[in-house]
């Protein structure tokens, strides 16, 4: 909900909420040889999107 409304931070008298997205690109080990061209890497790339919500109580 915070990401859909483009709200990165919510600050109240009792707590501070922070929400952001992060992407992690990984390559499966079973598909990689020691030296692989960039063209092949782009075909087997796996992108994982993470949503992180942090809360700090005051």
mmCIF file of C-alpha atoms in Angstrom:
data_model
loop_
_atom_site.group_PDB
_atom_site.id
_atom_site.type_symbol
_atom_site.label_atom_id
_atom_site.label_comp_id
_atom_site.label_asym_id
_atom_site.label_seq_id
_atom_site.Cartn_x
_atom_site.Cartn_y
_atom_site.Cartn_z
ATOM 1 C CA UNK A 1 0.000 0.000 0.000
ATOM 2 C CA UNK A 2 2.805 2.426 0.823
ATOM 3 C CA UNK A 3 4.602 1.655 -2.422
ATOM 4 C CA UNK A 4 1.417 1.971 -4.496
ATOM 5 C CA UNK A 5 0.861 5.467 -3.082
ATOM 6 C CA UNK A 6 4.542 6.420 -3.452
ATOM 7 C CA UNK A 7 4.899 6.945 0.310
ATOM 8 C CA UNK A 8 8.423 6.032 1.387
ATOM 9 C CA UNK A 9 8.182 7.213 4.992
ATOM 10 C CA UNK A 10 5.451 7.599 7.591
ATOM 11 C CA UNK A 11 6.373 9.480 10.749
ATOM 12 C CA UNK A 12 4.014 9.456 13.754
ATOM 13 C CA UNK A 13 4.595 10.422 17.400
ATOM 14 C CA UNK A 14 4.968 6.722 18.298
ATOM 15 C CA UNK A 15 6.837 5.218 15.346
ATOM 16 C CA UNK A 16 8.716 5.785 12.117
ATOM 17 C CA UNK A 17 7.959 3.509 9.133
ATOM 18 C CA UNK A 18 10.160 3.252 6.078
ATOM 19 C CA UNK A 19 9.323 1.155 3.018
ATOM 20 C CA UNK A 20 11.354 0.685 -0.140
ATOM 21 C CA UNK A 21 11.920 -1.732 -3.003
ATOM 22 C CA UNK A 22 15.148 -3.407 -3.870
ATOM 23 C CA UNK A 23 16.124 -5.655 -6.754
ATOM 24 C CA UNK A 24 18.682 -8.405 -6.573
ATOM 25 C CA UNK A 25 20.097 -9.983 -9.698
ATOM 26 C CA UNK A 26 21.434 -13.503 -9.346
ATOM 27 C CA UNK A 27 22.694 -16.120 -11.714
ATOM 28 C CA UNK A 28 21.950 -19.797 -11.041
ATOM 29 C CA UNK A 29 25.199 -21.671 -10.484
ATOM 30 C CA UNK A 30 24.069 -24.707 -12.433
ATOM 31 C CA UNK A 31 23.675 -22.551 -15.571
ATOM 32 C CA UNK A 32 26.986 -20.713 -15.399
ATOM 33 C CA UNK A 33 30.343 -21.849 -16.712
ATOM 34 C CA UNK A 34 33.582 -20.181 -15.697
ATOM 35 C CA UNK A 35 33.413 -17.554 -18.475
ATOM 36 C CA UNK A 36 30.067 -16.752 -20.049
ATOM 37 C CA UNK A 37 29.385 -13.992 -22.545
ATOM 38 C CA UNK A 38 27.136 -11.060 -21.596
ATOM 39 C CA UNK A 39 24.576 -12.144 -24.179
ATOM 40 C CA UNK A 40 24.130 -15.506 -22.503
ATOM 41 C CA UNK A 41 24.101 -13.959 -19.019
ATOM 42 C CA UNK A 42 21.228 -11.687 -19.992
ATOM 43 C CA UNK A 43 19.223 -14.715 -21.143
ATOM 44 C CA UNK A 44 19.599 -16.647 -17.871
ATOM 45 C CA UNK A 45 19.462 -13.690 -15.464
ATOM 46 C CA UNK A 46 17.082 -14.022 -12.524
ATOM 47 C CA UNK A 47 15.841 -10.749 -10.984
ATOM 48 C CA UNK A 48 14.307 -10.894 -7.527
ATOM 49 C CA UNK A 49 12.327 -7.902 -6.270
ATOM 50 C CA UNK A 50 12.297 -7.337 -2.522
ATOM 51 C CA UNK A 51 9.998 -5.055 -0.550
ATOM 52 C CA UNK A 52 11.486 -3.984 2.779
ATOM 53 C CA UNK A 53 9.410 -2.479 5.582
ATOM 54 C CA UNK A 54 11.261 -1.134 8.610
ATOM 55 C CA UNK A 55 9.637 0.145 11.787
ATOM 56 C CA UNK A 56 11.334 2.080 14.593
ATOM 57 C CA UNK A 57 9.435 2.697 17.792
ATOM 58 C CA UNK A 58 10.023 6.014 19.522
#
